[in-house]
Amino acid sequence: MSAASSTTRLSAPGLLRHAVLLATAALVLIPFVWMVSLSIKPPGEIFRTGFSFWPHQFYGFENYAKAMTEAPLPRYMLNGVIVCTLIVLLQILVCAPAAYALAKLDFPGRGLLFGMVLVALILPHEVLALPLFVLGYKLGILNTYAALIFPYVVSPFGIFLFRQFFKTIPDDVVHAARLDGLNELAIVWKVMLPMAVPAIIAFAIFSVVSHWNSLFWPLIAVRDQALMPPPLGIMAFRNEEAGNDYGPLMAAATIVVAPLVIAFLAAQTWFVEGMTGGAVK
Amino acid sequence: MSISLSAITKSFGKNSVLKEISLDIADGEFLTLLGPSGCGKSTLLRILAGLELQSSGTVSIGGRTVDGVRPKRRDVAMVFQSYALYPHMTVAENMALPLRMRGLNAWQRLPLVGRLLPGTRIAKRQIEEEVRRTADALSIGPLLDRKPGQLSGGQRQRVALGRAMVRQPTVFLMDEPLSNLDAKLRVQMRAEIKELHSRLGVTFVYVTHDQSEAMTLSNRVAVMLDGELLQVAPPHEIYADPDDRRVAEFIGSPKINMLAGTVRERGRIDAAGTTLSAVLDMPVGTLVAVGIRPEAFHLTHHAGAGSFAGTVRLVEHMGSDLFVHLDVRGQGEPLIARLLAERAPHVTIGQTLHLAADLDRVLLFDEAGRRIRTTREGRGASVARLREMA
């Protein structure tokens, strides 16, 4: 009887735990809720004292229409999809063999190379902006998709993450694969990567989120409107002569954030499955 | 295929793991590398497979030197202790992989394009048939569509065996394949491996630290310790006629009794408060180690020369046998004797007991641990004795 009641009634520590979790969740979520709320309000209501989520006068259509038309937001979103997809694919293509070599192959200088990966891991990407800009200029790729993609293809984080994961795969699996006749690259693609699905998912989330939201480097690398990524769509509503146009600005921000949120929620159960289903000894 | 290892050494930095190992394995032989963990036996097996490179020495398989030949070209198959199955592939895919890598070219292996190429369909059907046949032989046919994660330890072991068998290699390498199984299953799989060997008739090299596996399975056992090959001989000879003290101590359970002895006049030996008669050409005063297997003792009623007197410390009933632990004065560890239960029915703790040793089963070792063969019993004598027993 006591066991049954303890599952329905929360104990004091349980209540405290939930209170802390709820407070944290609220802290994270409130700005987003506010953003969505502002995106459906007319300009007059935005600065009214007192807060209500639903506006007195629904102004959503106007704000979202303006957000979609004022700046070429659909184009920016498409650019975001193209750039992020290519970045993730190329990153996996480059990082997985590098990580495999660092985790499973024995060669002189391996420790040094891994040390360099760690150093690269702590360098913020902004530090490299100017050298990369000059390099991009010399190669003549500025103001193209290539300029947005290539600087991110070699990801120290990806190499590090994959290397750590590959380390946990027993050497015997690699040995068995060699005896079965796979060459080293085939081992990476056919054995290591399929076993590292949780790591790939985690890495893909990090990569897509950070590059979808990236603003700094695209501002430097491209000038053509047709190449700009989503966050620049939000920029279009700032610094106008008439001051900031908050309604459409928030609408644009909502549109930019939405794909990530929807994608994450839709794939959530699958992520969890991937994390546990991969745990085959 | 016969295998020949000559003067194989391997060192990791300053740490020497294998010291000049030379070993010839005959075609169709079942040879076991036996030794405690860390003795280098698995390293030797990996060198044989080509998964690791020796520091010096030569490996040849079937008369062909294979140094620098990649593992897949050596025509060896290996079963690993951890099974090393691919968790993301089904049992059928696991077993088919070695065949696919050999029977299909890179284009034919592509998912969609491959199907369109000539010959792919036939080759794939052959592979499927081969996998099915091997799976049925190991009675894992119903499991072909499962993933390794859904199988029990014994089933995974069979899949690992199947993956090795399916491409019909000429040499089987097994690295402690049974040590992750529970005791009952281990005995069962042991019998199946033995049967597999006689059915396939190819060379097996088997690595284990379990002496019962080594003794039951092998044609010959190679005992390794600290990177050295101590003795290579048939199981009964390893047990009854060891060349080295370390071999004698490693093989046999309970462990062989080792007594410190001194040579007296006319080749007699003083040990543990008694005198054993042996015929030895050694100077008086030489220190020797006297090894007596537990079953080489028998109960005797008279005290005196040739019998060990002591008090019983512990009696272990094993059904047909008794293990009697006897505290003997002047001897640090108790002597362990294995007595037939019907011959020693009333042994109790605290009782004083006299044990005599069968003199032709006493093993003598010099201070360096090398075997001293007495003139009375040569190598032939003790082997003949054992044959008689069998």
XYZ file of C-alpha atoms in Angstrom:
671
model
C 0.000 0.000 0.000
C 2.816 2.338 0.927
C 4.583 1.513 -2.318
C 1.474 2.447 -4.289
C 0.965 5.735 -2.490
C 4.619 6.766 -2.803
C 4.331 6.678 -6.566
C 1.303 8.971 -6.576
C 2.279 11.334 -3.757
C 5.471 13.322 -4.006
C 7.832 13.414 -1.090
C 9.479 16.628 0.062
C 12.770 16.106 -1.832
C 10.763 15.117 -4.883
C 8.758 18.320 -4.690
C 11.919 20.375 -4.321
C 13.459 18.632 -7.304
C 10.443 19.378 -9.432
C 10.332 22.965 -8.252
C 13.948 23.481 -9.305
C 13.351 21.769 -12.653
C 10.237 23.832 -13.310
C 11.992 27.065 -12.412
C 14.883 26.256 -14.737
C 12.555 25.261 -17.540
C 10.618 28.503 -17.062
C 13.806 30.558 -17.207
C 14.705 28.951 -20.512
C 11.231 28.997 -22.007
C 9.916 32.449 -21.014
C 11.916 34.399 -23.627
C 10.637 32.044 -26.315
C 7.047 32.319 -25.139
C 7.432 36.093 -25.068
C 8.875 36.035 -28.564
C 5.925 34.036 -29.903
C 3.494 36.255 -28.022
C 5.031 39.459 -29.426
C 5.003 38.023 -32.937
C 1.198 37.976 -32.956
C 0.609 41.425 -31.389
C 0.041 44.750 -33.136
C 2.705 47.440 -32.539
C 0.468 49.308 -30.099
C 0.105 46.363 -27.778
C 3.761 45.430 -27.609
C 4.718 48.195 -25.162
C 1.545 48.079 -23.101
C 2.146 47.496 -19.395
C 0.893 44.199 -18.116
C 1.435 40.913 -19.894
C -0.960 38.623 -21.591
C 0.018 35.892 -23.980
C -2.932 36.371 -26.293
C -3.259 39.819 -27.928
C -6.513 41.815 -27.756
C -6.267 42.260 -31.469
C -4.726 39.298 -33.353
C -2.033 40.732 -35.566
C -0.254 37.492 -36.464
C -1.072 37.448 -40.165
C 0.256 40.933 -40.694
C 3.471 40.331 -38.757
C 4.257 36.967 -40.347
C 3.375 38.200 -43.816
C 5.684 41.136 -43.351
C 8.427 38.866 -42.008
C 8.168 36.607 -45.042
C 8.039 39.382 -47.613
C 10.114 42.268 -46.260
C 13.287 40.174 -46.375
C 13.676 37.102 -48.584
C 13.254 34.847 -45.580
C 12.279 31.679 -47.507
C 15.458 32.060 -49.516
C 17.485 32.464 -46.342
C 15.867 29.377 -44.881
C 16.654 27.374 -47.997
C 20.237 28.602 -47.778
C 20.293 27.460 -44.162
C 19.099 23.989 -45.121
C 21.635 23.674 -47.959
C 24.568 24.961 -45.933
C 23.795 23.017 -42.740
C 23.180 19.750 -44.559
C 26.375 20.000 -46.553
C 28.373 21.025 -43.501
C 27.140 18.048 -41.447
C 27.703 15.553 -44.249
C 31.176 16.822 -45.062
C 32.085 17.016 -41.384
C 31.186 13.355 -40.875
C 33.016 12.458 -44.082
C 36.183 14.151 -42.842
C 35.991 13.605 -39.090
C 35.141 9.896 -38.991
C 38.291 8.642 -40.767
C 40.433 11.111 -38.807
C 38.862 9.979 -35.550
C 39.297 6.320 -36.525
C 42.981 6.871 -37.194
C 43.418 8.615 -33.856
C 41.454 5.971 -31.966
C 42.479 2.677 -33.555
C 45.597 3.001 -35.682
C 49.094 3.070 -34.334
C 51.430 5.528 -36.014
C 54.199 7.866 -34.906
C 52.966 11.321 -33.963
C 49.472 10.202 -33.085
C 49.623 11.765 -29.638
C 50.883 15.034 -31.071
C 48.130 15.115 -33.684
C 45.491 14.466 -31.088
C 47.000 17.247 -28.968
C 46.599 19.580 -31.906
C 42.952 18.581 -32.228
C 42.481 19.458 -28.562
C 44.153 22.832 -29.094
C 41.892 23.488 -32.057
C 38.952 22.551 -29.842
C 39.603 25.443 -27.455
C 40.166 28.046 -30.185
C 37.018 30.067 -30.843
C 36.158 30.130 -34.505
C 35.964 33.937 -34.511
C 39.727 34.100 -33.959
C 40.219 32.571 -37.373
C 37.796 34.907 -39.136
C 40.368 37.229 -40.608
C 42.838 34.555 -41.818
C 39.933 32.602 -43.261
C 38.642 35.716 -44.997
C 42.036 36.337 -46.584
C 42.307 32.679 -47.548
C 38.830 32.735 -49.016
C 39.745 35.826 -51.002
C 42.903 34.193 -52.396
C 40.969 31.095 -53.372
C 38.258 33.228 -54.894
C 35.437 31.525 -53.041
C 34.161 34.533 -51.093
C 30.506 35.241 -51.639
C 29.674 31.628 -52.581
C 28.230 28.671 -50.681
C 31.744 27.303 -50.516
C 32.790 30.209 -48.320
C 30.017 29.350 -45.867
C 30.774 25.624 -45.834
C 34.496 24.979 -46.169
C 35.739 26.728 -43.017
C 33.611 24.341 -40.942
C 34.304 21.062 -42.719
C 37.129 20.064 -40.408
C 35.517 20.059 -37.000
C 37.858 19.480 -34.059
C 34.805 18.830 -31.917
C 33.617 16.165 -34.339
C 37.010 14.477 -34.429
C 37.213 14.554 -30.655
C 33.687 13.230 -30.129
C 34.033 10.407 -32.665
C 37.475 9.492 -31.428
C 36.187 9.129 -27.870
C 33.319 6.990 -29.090
C 35.471 4.803 -31.344
C 37.794 4.209 -28.398
C 34.958 2.415 -26.624
C 34.525 -0.051 -29.503
C 36.671 -3.131 -28.785
C 39.783 -3.650 -30.921
C 38.582 -7.171 -31.634
C 35.785 -5.793 -33.790
C 38.368 -3.996 -35.921
C 40.488 -7.150 -36.046
C 37.508 -9.243 -37.087
C 36.682 -6.757 -39.824
C 40.243 -6.878 -41.143
C 40.145 -10.665 -41.221
C 36.774 -10.518 -42.962
C 38.501 -8.581 -45.704
C 37.467 -4.981 -45.087
C 40.031 -2.288 -45.771
C 40.528 0.551 -43.321
C 38.068 2.958 -44.963
C 35.476 0.214 -45.270
C 35.920 -0.424 -41.549
C 35.141 3.249 -40.880
C 31.980 3.330 -42.998
C 30.626 -0.163 -42.529
C 31.585 -0.971 -38.973
C 32.584 2.036 -36.903
C 30.011 4.610 -38.042
C 26.977 2.299 -37.795
C 28.079 1.444 -34.257
C 28.513 5.138 -33.444
C 24.975 6.255 -34.282
C 24.415 7.927 -30.876
C 27.591 9.965 -31.314
C 26.601 10.936 -34.860
C 23.192 12.121 -33.705
C 24.646 14.138 -30.865
C 27.192 15.677 -33.180
C 24.636 16.420 -35.888
C 22.437 18.266 -33.401
C 25.326 20.423 -32.241
C 26.491 21.081 -35.741
C 23.131 21.953 -37.281
C 22.049 24.156 -34.392
C 25.255 26.146 -34.336
C 25.470 26.629 -38.100
C 21.782 27.377 -38.550
C 22.132 30.130 -35.970
C 25.514 31.326 -37.156
C 25.625 35.036 -37.961
C 29.175 36.257 -37.557
C 30.991 34.385 -40.318
C 28.203 34.634 -42.961
C 28.189 38.428 -42.423
C 31.862 38.457 -43.361
C 31.895 35.794 -46.054
C 28.908 36.632 -48.221
C 27.340 39.856 -49.453
C 24.875 38.406 -51.909
C 21.336 38.336 -50.483
C 20.695 35.054 -52.275
C 23.348 33.291 -50.160
C 22.551 34.601 -46.710
C 21.517 32.252 -43.886
C 18.372 32.596 -41.725
C 19.644 34.828 -38.896
C 20.280 37.564 -41.453
C 16.541 37.547 -42.059
C 16.092 38.834 -38.534
C 18.719 41.492 -39.108
C 16.599 42.969 -41.874
C 14.109 44.318 -39.302
C 16.712 46.007 -37.192
C 18.417 49.341 -37.668
C 15.705 50.658 -39.927
C 15.338 54.418 -39.978
C 12.008 54.202 -38.201
C 13.498 52.185 -35.331
C 12.983 48.493 -34.735
C 9.845 46.890 -36.059
C 9.306 44.437 -33.237
C 6.258 42.528 -34.429
C 7.715 41.313 -37.746
C 11.130 40.957 -36.093
C 9.711 38.511 -33.586
C 7.739 36.753 -36.305
C 10.935 36.287 -38.300
C 12.753 35.019 -35.221
C 9.962 32.520 -34.598
C 10.108 31.296 -38.166
C 13.886 30.889 -37.973
C 13.777 28.956 -34.716
C 10.765 26.821 -35.596
C 12.436 24.219 -37.860
C 14.996 23.331 -35.187
C 12.372 23.003 -32.475
C 10.036 20.972 -34.651
C 12.829 18.721 -35.877
C 14.044 18.111 -32.362
C 10.599 17.335 -30.953
C 9.753 15.032 -33.853
C 12.975 13.071 -33.538
C 13.134 13.086 -29.759
C 11.871 9.560 -29.179
C 14.138 8.333 -31.916
C 17.177 9.995 -30.304
C 16.483 8.244 -27.035
C 16.028 4.943 -28.858
C 19.287 5.483 -30.681
C 21.079 6.123 -27.409
C 19.903 2.918 -25.763
C 19.485 0.653 -28.798
C 23.121 1.120 -29.726
C 24.266 -0.218 -26.401
C 24.966 -3.714 -27.659
C 27.918 -5.328 -26.047
C 47.847 -26.026 -43.846
C 50.947 -26.378 -41.773
C 52.196 -23.384 -39.882
C 55.750 -22.541 -39.013
C 56.847 -19.842 -36.620
C 60.550 -19.243 -36.396
C 62.280 -17.076 -33.823
C 59.328 -14.747 -33.348
C 59.994 -11.855 -31.012
C 57.731 -8.998 -30.116
C 58.394 -6.046 -27.897
C 56.396 -2.978 -27.024
C 59.030 -0.358 -26.352
C 61.422 -1.890 -23.831
C 58.891 -4.463 -22.756
C 59.637 -7.777 -24.431
C 56.430 -9.787 -24.805
C 57.630 -12.717 -26.910
C 61.121 -14.147 -26.706
C 62.316 -16.125 -29.711
C 59.297 -18.353 -30.169
C 59.762 -21.161 -32.670
C 56.958 -23.603 -33.289
C 55.881 -25.924 -36.076
C 52.259 -26.894 -36.376
C 51.318 -29.785 -38.635
C 48.512 -29.705 -41.179
C 45.229 -30.623 -39.512
C 46.643 -30.467 -36.030
C 44.813 -29.032 -33.018
C 47.434 -27.068 -31.133
C 46.685 -25.144 -27.965
C 48.703 -22.242 -26.677
C 48.280 -22.511 -22.928
C 49.445 -20.021 -20.356
C 48.308 -17.551 -17.714
C 47.006 -14.177 -18.826
C 49.737 -11.840 -19.969
C 52.076 -14.599 -21.124
C 51.948 -13.415 -24.746
C 49.834 -16.221 -26.176
C 47.197 -13.912 -27.624
C 49.872 -11.677 -29.095
C 51.402 -14.710 -30.788
C 48.014 -15.632 -32.241
C 47.478 -12.086 -33.529
C 50.904 -12.168 -35.147
C 49.911 -15.424 -36.807
C 46.732 -13.788 -38.088
C 48.630 -10.756 -39.329
C 46.781 -8.385 -37.016
C 50.006 -7.483 -35.312
C 53.525 -7.321 -36.643
C 56.344 -9.264 -35.028
C 59.532 -7.370 -34.112
C 61.593 -10.121 -35.732
C 61.203 -13.668 -36.969
C 59.184 -15.308 -39.716
C 55.705 -16.732 -40.004
C 54.862 -19.113 -42.778
C 51.553 -20.757 -43.502
C 51.434 -23.729 -45.827
C 55.076 -23.258 -46.697
C 54.524 -19.684 -47.843
C 56.143 -16.863 -45.885
C 53.369 -14.470 -44.947
C 55.266 -11.656 -43.231
C 53.809 -8.442 -44.523
C 50.822 -10.248 -46.043
C 47.569 -8.588 -45.007
C 45.253 -10.585 -42.709
C 42.589 -11.115 -45.361
C 45.096 -12.696 -47.733
C 46.401 -15.216 -45.191
C 43.354 -17.453 -45.456
C 42.950 -17.687 -41.704
C 39.768 -17.196 -39.727
C 39.625 -16.135 -36.143
C 37.143 -16.431 -33.313
C 37.514 -13.807 -30.621
C 36.892 -13.952 -26.907
C 34.461 -11.037 -27.103
C 32.953 -12.612 -30.273
C 33.480 -9.254 -32.036
C 30.213 -9.497 -33.922
C 28.917 -6.407 -35.721
C 25.998 -5.264 -33.563
C 24.246 -3.335 -36.321
C 24.062 -6.323 -38.680
C 21.821 -9.356 -38.449
C 23.301 -12.784 -37.868
C 22.975 -13.527 -41.589
C 24.739 -10.267 -42.518
C 27.465 -10.941 -39.982
C 28.128 -14.342 -41.466
C 27.813 -13.187 -45.055
C 30.271 -10.306 -44.749
C 33.492 -12.311 -45.248
C 31.939 -13.992 -48.291
C 30.674 -10.707 -49.711
C 34.102 -9.127 -49.361
C 35.650 -12.020 -51.282
C 32.966 -13.126 -53.680
C 31.657 -9.761 -54.867
C 33.605 -6.860 -56.285
C 33.218 -3.296 -55.004
C 30.540 -2.400 -57.590
C 28.512 -5.506 -56.899
C 28.430 -4.681 -53.203
C 26.744 -1.315 -53.813
C 23.136 -1.352 -52.606
C 21.228 -0.495 -55.803
C 23.753 -0.502 -58.633
C 25.038 -3.924 -57.610
C 21.744 -5.596 -58.344
C 21.909 -4.518 -61.980
C 25.353 -5.921 -62.635
C 25.742 -9.333 -64.268
C 26.551 -12.208 -61.987
C 25.577 -10.400 -58.799
C 22.356 -12.282 -58.334
C 23.968 -15.687 -58.707
C 26.875 -14.784 -56.447
C 24.489 -13.427 -53.832
C 22.368 -16.535 -53.920
C 25.457 -18.699 -53.462
C 26.457 -16.610 -50.458
C 22.988 -16.938 -48.987
C 23.064 -20.699 -49.441
C 26.492 -20.961 -47.895
C 25.381 -18.909 -44.871
C 22.243 -20.991 -44.499
C 24.190 -24.257 -44.690
C 26.733 -23.143 -42.091
C 23.993 -21.804 -39.818
C 22.158 -25.107 -39.988
C 25.335 -27.001 -39.188
C 25.673 -24.919 -36.021
C 21.899 -25.026 -35.382
C 21.521 -21.265 -35.488
C 19.323 -21.356 -38.598
C 16.295 -19.798 -36.857
C 18.399 -16.898 -35.582
C 19.583 -15.593 -38.947
C 17.352 -12.508 -38.894
C 18.175 -11.467 -35.356
C 20.802 -8.988 -34.273
C 23.621 -10.050 -31.934
C 22.113 -7.957 -29.126
C 19.102 -10.272 -29.048
C 21.163 -13.443 -28.637
C 22.455 -15.244 -25.569
C 26.170 -15.700 -24.974
C 26.176 -19.234 -26.328
C 24.276 -18.223 -29.455
C 26.669 -15.330 -30.097
C 29.520 -17.781 -29.729
C 28.004 -19.968 -32.416
C 27.514 -17.005 -34.704
C 31.161 -16.061 -34.218
C 32.129 -19.647 -35.059
C 29.841 -19.544 -38.072
C 31.360 -16.332 -39.360
C 34.772 -17.992 -39.171
C 33.608 -21.286 -40.712
C 31.555 -19.897 -43.556
C 34.453 -19.086 -45.831
C 36.146 -22.431 -45.266
C 39.562 -21.235 -44.163
C 42.518 -23.555 -44.000
C 43.530 -22.346 -40.553
C 41.272 -21.600 -37.587
C 42.539 -19.315 -34.874
C 40.623 -19.157 -31.606
C 41.388 -16.660 -28.893
C 39.835 -17.854 -25.637
C 36.532 -18.460 -27.387
C 34.809 -20.077 -24.411
C 35.863 -17.893 -21.516
C 32.762 -15.675 -21.622
C 30.415 -18.643 -21.297
C 29.094 -20.224 -18.123
C 30.610 -23.489 -16.967
C 27.964 -25.833 -18.349
C 27.861 -24.226 -21.766
C 31.641 -24.191 -21.876
C 31.826 -27.964 -21.554
C 29.173 -28.371 -24.230
C 30.860 -25.962 -26.667
C 34.196 -27.614 -25.962
C 32.818 -30.889 -27.253
C 31.375 -29.130 -30.281
C 34.678 -27.479 -31.132
C 36.400 -30.839 -30.865
C 33.823 -32.327 -33.200
C 34.156 -29.381 -35.568
C 37.884 -30.000 -35.762
C 37.532 -33.641 -36.644
C 34.832 -32.826 -39.207
C 36.700 -30.012 -40.954
C 40.132 -31.575 -40.617
C 41.893 -28.199 -40.870
C 44.544 -26.739 -38.609
C 43.294 -25.234 -35.362
C 45.353 -22.962 -33.158
C 43.574 -22.400 -29.889
C 44.550 -19.974 -27.153
C 43.400 -20.524 -23.602
C 44.396 -20.118 -19.976
C 42.145 -23.025 -19.021
C 44.156 -26.215 -18.728
C 41.132 -28.487 -18.923
C 40.283 -27.003 -22.339
C 43.865 -27.443 -23.453
C 44.073 -31.027 -22.204
C 40.749 -32.188 -23.649
C 40.909 -30.517 -27.043
C 44.450 -30.645 -28.278
C 46.725 -32.940 -30.188
C 49.565 -30.974 -28.696
C 49.784 -28.281 -26.026
C 52.318 -25.467 -26.111
C 52.815 -24.070 -22.633
C 53.838 -20.424 -22.554
C 54.993 -18.317 -19.660
C 56.346 -14.775 -19.645
C 56.773 -14.743 -23.396
C 58.678 -18.023 -23.465
C 57.641 -21.321 -24.951
C 58.392 -23.837 -22.198
C 57.243 -27.112 -23.690
C 55.309 -28.396 -26.651
C 53.976 -31.918 -26.237
C 50.808 -34.014 -26.244
C 48.565 -33.369 -23.224
C 49.454 -36.542 -21.303
C 53.141 -35.864 -21.712
C 52.796 -32.251 -20.556
C 51.143 -33.569 -17.420
C 53.200 -36.606 -16.629
C 56.558 -35.611 -18.033
C 57.055 -31.830 -17.800
C 60.389 -30.381 -18.878
C 60.221 -27.450 -16.554
C 59.156 -26.788 -13.003
C 56.860 -23.963 -14.158
C 55.060 -26.330 -16.515
C 54.608 -28.870 -13.725
C 53.224 -26.173 -11.454
C 50.910 -24.652 -14.043
C 49.332 -27.917 -15.161
C 47.302 -29.985 -12.780
C 44.661 -29.193 -10.231
C 45.176 -29.315 -7.322
C 48.680 -28.023 -7.921
C 51.658 -30.331 -7.779
C 53.359 -30.525 -4.368
C 56.819 -28.989 -4.487
C 59.231 -29.977 -1.730
C 62.708 -28.615 -1.144
C 65.162 -31.509 -1.226
C 68.870 -32.135 -0.781
C 70.869 -34.884 -2.459
C 72.502 -37.295 0.011
C 74.981 -40.087 -0.594
C 74.170 -42.733 -3.214
C 71.663 -40.499 -4.885
C 69.132 -40.432 -2.107
C 67.164 -37.273 -1.489
C 66.127 -35.737 1.803
C 62.851 -33.895 1.622
C 60.190 -32.911 4.160
C 61.541 -35.088 6.896
C 61.921 -38.246 4.894
C 64.341 -39.864 2.497
C 63.400 -40.809 -1.030
C 65.424 -43.269 -2.982
C 66.331 -42.100 -6.416
C 69.211 -42.903 -8.659
C 70.915 -39.598 -9.308
C 74.335 -38.687 -10.587
C 74.560 -35.526 -8.591
C 77.062 -34.304 -6.008
C 76.040 -34.681 -2.389
C 74.489 -31.489 -1.044
C 72.894 -30.352 -4.315
C 69.557 -28.651 -3.783
C 66.699 -30.020 -5.841
C 62.956 -29.498 -6.005
C 60.870 -32.613 -5.588
C 57.532 -32.523 -7.351
C 54.856 -35.013 -6.411
C 51.416 -34.899 -7.999
C 48.542 -35.290 -5.504
C 47.481 -38.598 -7.022
C 51.017 -40.009 -6.804
C 50.509 -40.409 -3.051
C 48.978 -43.404 -1.388
C 48.215 -44.220 2.222
C 50.707 -46.351 4.033
C 50.730 -47.771 7.533
C 54.373 -47.813 8.319
C 56.347 -44.741 9.210
C 59.965 -44.410 8.174
C 61.992 -43.937 5.000
C 59.952 -42.972 2.006
C 56.817 -41.966 3.856
C 55.658 -38.487 4.849
C 54.125 -38.105 8.275
C 51.786 -35.246 9.108
C 48.506 -34.152 10.614
C 45.415 -33.777 8.504
C 44.444 -30.131 8.179
C 41.560 -30.387 5.763
C 39.633 -33.086 3.929
C 37.734 -32.270 0.746
C 35.287 -34.876 -0.461
C 35.002 -34.904 -4.240
C 32.876 -38.017 -4.604
C 35.190 -40.666 -5.953
C 38.258 -38.897 -4.549
C 39.377 -37.233 -1.367
C 41.709 -34.269 -1.297
C 43.654 -34.512 1.936
C 45.688 -31.502 3.063
C 48.491 -32.694 5.293
C 50.646 -30.476 7.518
C 54.143 -31.931 7.427
C 56.832 -30.673 9.768
C 59.488 -28.610 8.042
C 57.241 -27.981 5.059
C 55.617 -24.548 4.737
C 52.602 -25.412 2.645
C 50.531 -28.489 3.386
C 50.927 -31.477 1.091
C 47.830 -32.201 -0.936
C 47.087 -35.820 -1.687
C 44.351 -37.154 -3.875
C 43.223 -40.471 -2.484
C 40.586 -42.843 -3.700
C 37.613 -42.478 -1.367
C 37.150 -46.218 -0.913
C 40.790 -46.679 0.092
C 40.719 -43.930 2.735
C 37.278 -43.939 4.281
C 38.090 -42.756 7.784
C 40.366 -39.776 7.319
C 39.463 -37.050 9.814
C 40.902 -33.652 10.613
C 43.672 -33.722 13.210
C 44.534 -37.349 12.539
C 48.155 -38.325 11.922
C 48.649 -39.875 8.534
C 51.507 -41.488 6.615
C 51.706 -40.986 2.894
C 54.055 -42.697 0.512
C 54.799 -41.494 -3.008
C 55.049 -43.653 -6.123
C 58.754 -43.209 -6.754
C 58.545 -43.476 -10.528
C 56.064 -40.614 -10.551
C 58.253 -38.253 -8.541
C 59.545 -35.362 -10.667
C 62.878 -33.752 -9.855
C 63.927 -30.256 -10.879
C 67.226 -28.482 -10.487
C 67.599 -25.036 -8.977
C 67.006 -23.331 -12.325
C 63.751 -25.229 -12.611
C 64.931 -27.645 -15.318
C 63.825 -31.222 -15.093
C 66.363 -33.772 -13.826
C 65.662 -37.077 -15.490
C 66.698 -39.907 -13.226
C 68.412 -42.866 -14.756
C 65.718 -45.179 -13.505
C 62.818 -43.610 -15.308
C 63.487 -42.022 -18.633
C 60.990 -40.167 -20.709
C 59.875 -43.411 -22.304
C 59.216 -45.148 -19.006
C 56.724 -42.665 -17.641
C 54.923 -42.296 -20.926
C 54.623 -46.042 -21.182
C 53.233 -46.091 -17.660
C 50.584 -43.592 -18.593
C 49.647 -45.483 -21.704
C 49.138 -48.516 -19.512
C 46.805 -46.526 -17.308
C 44.810 -45.290 -20.252
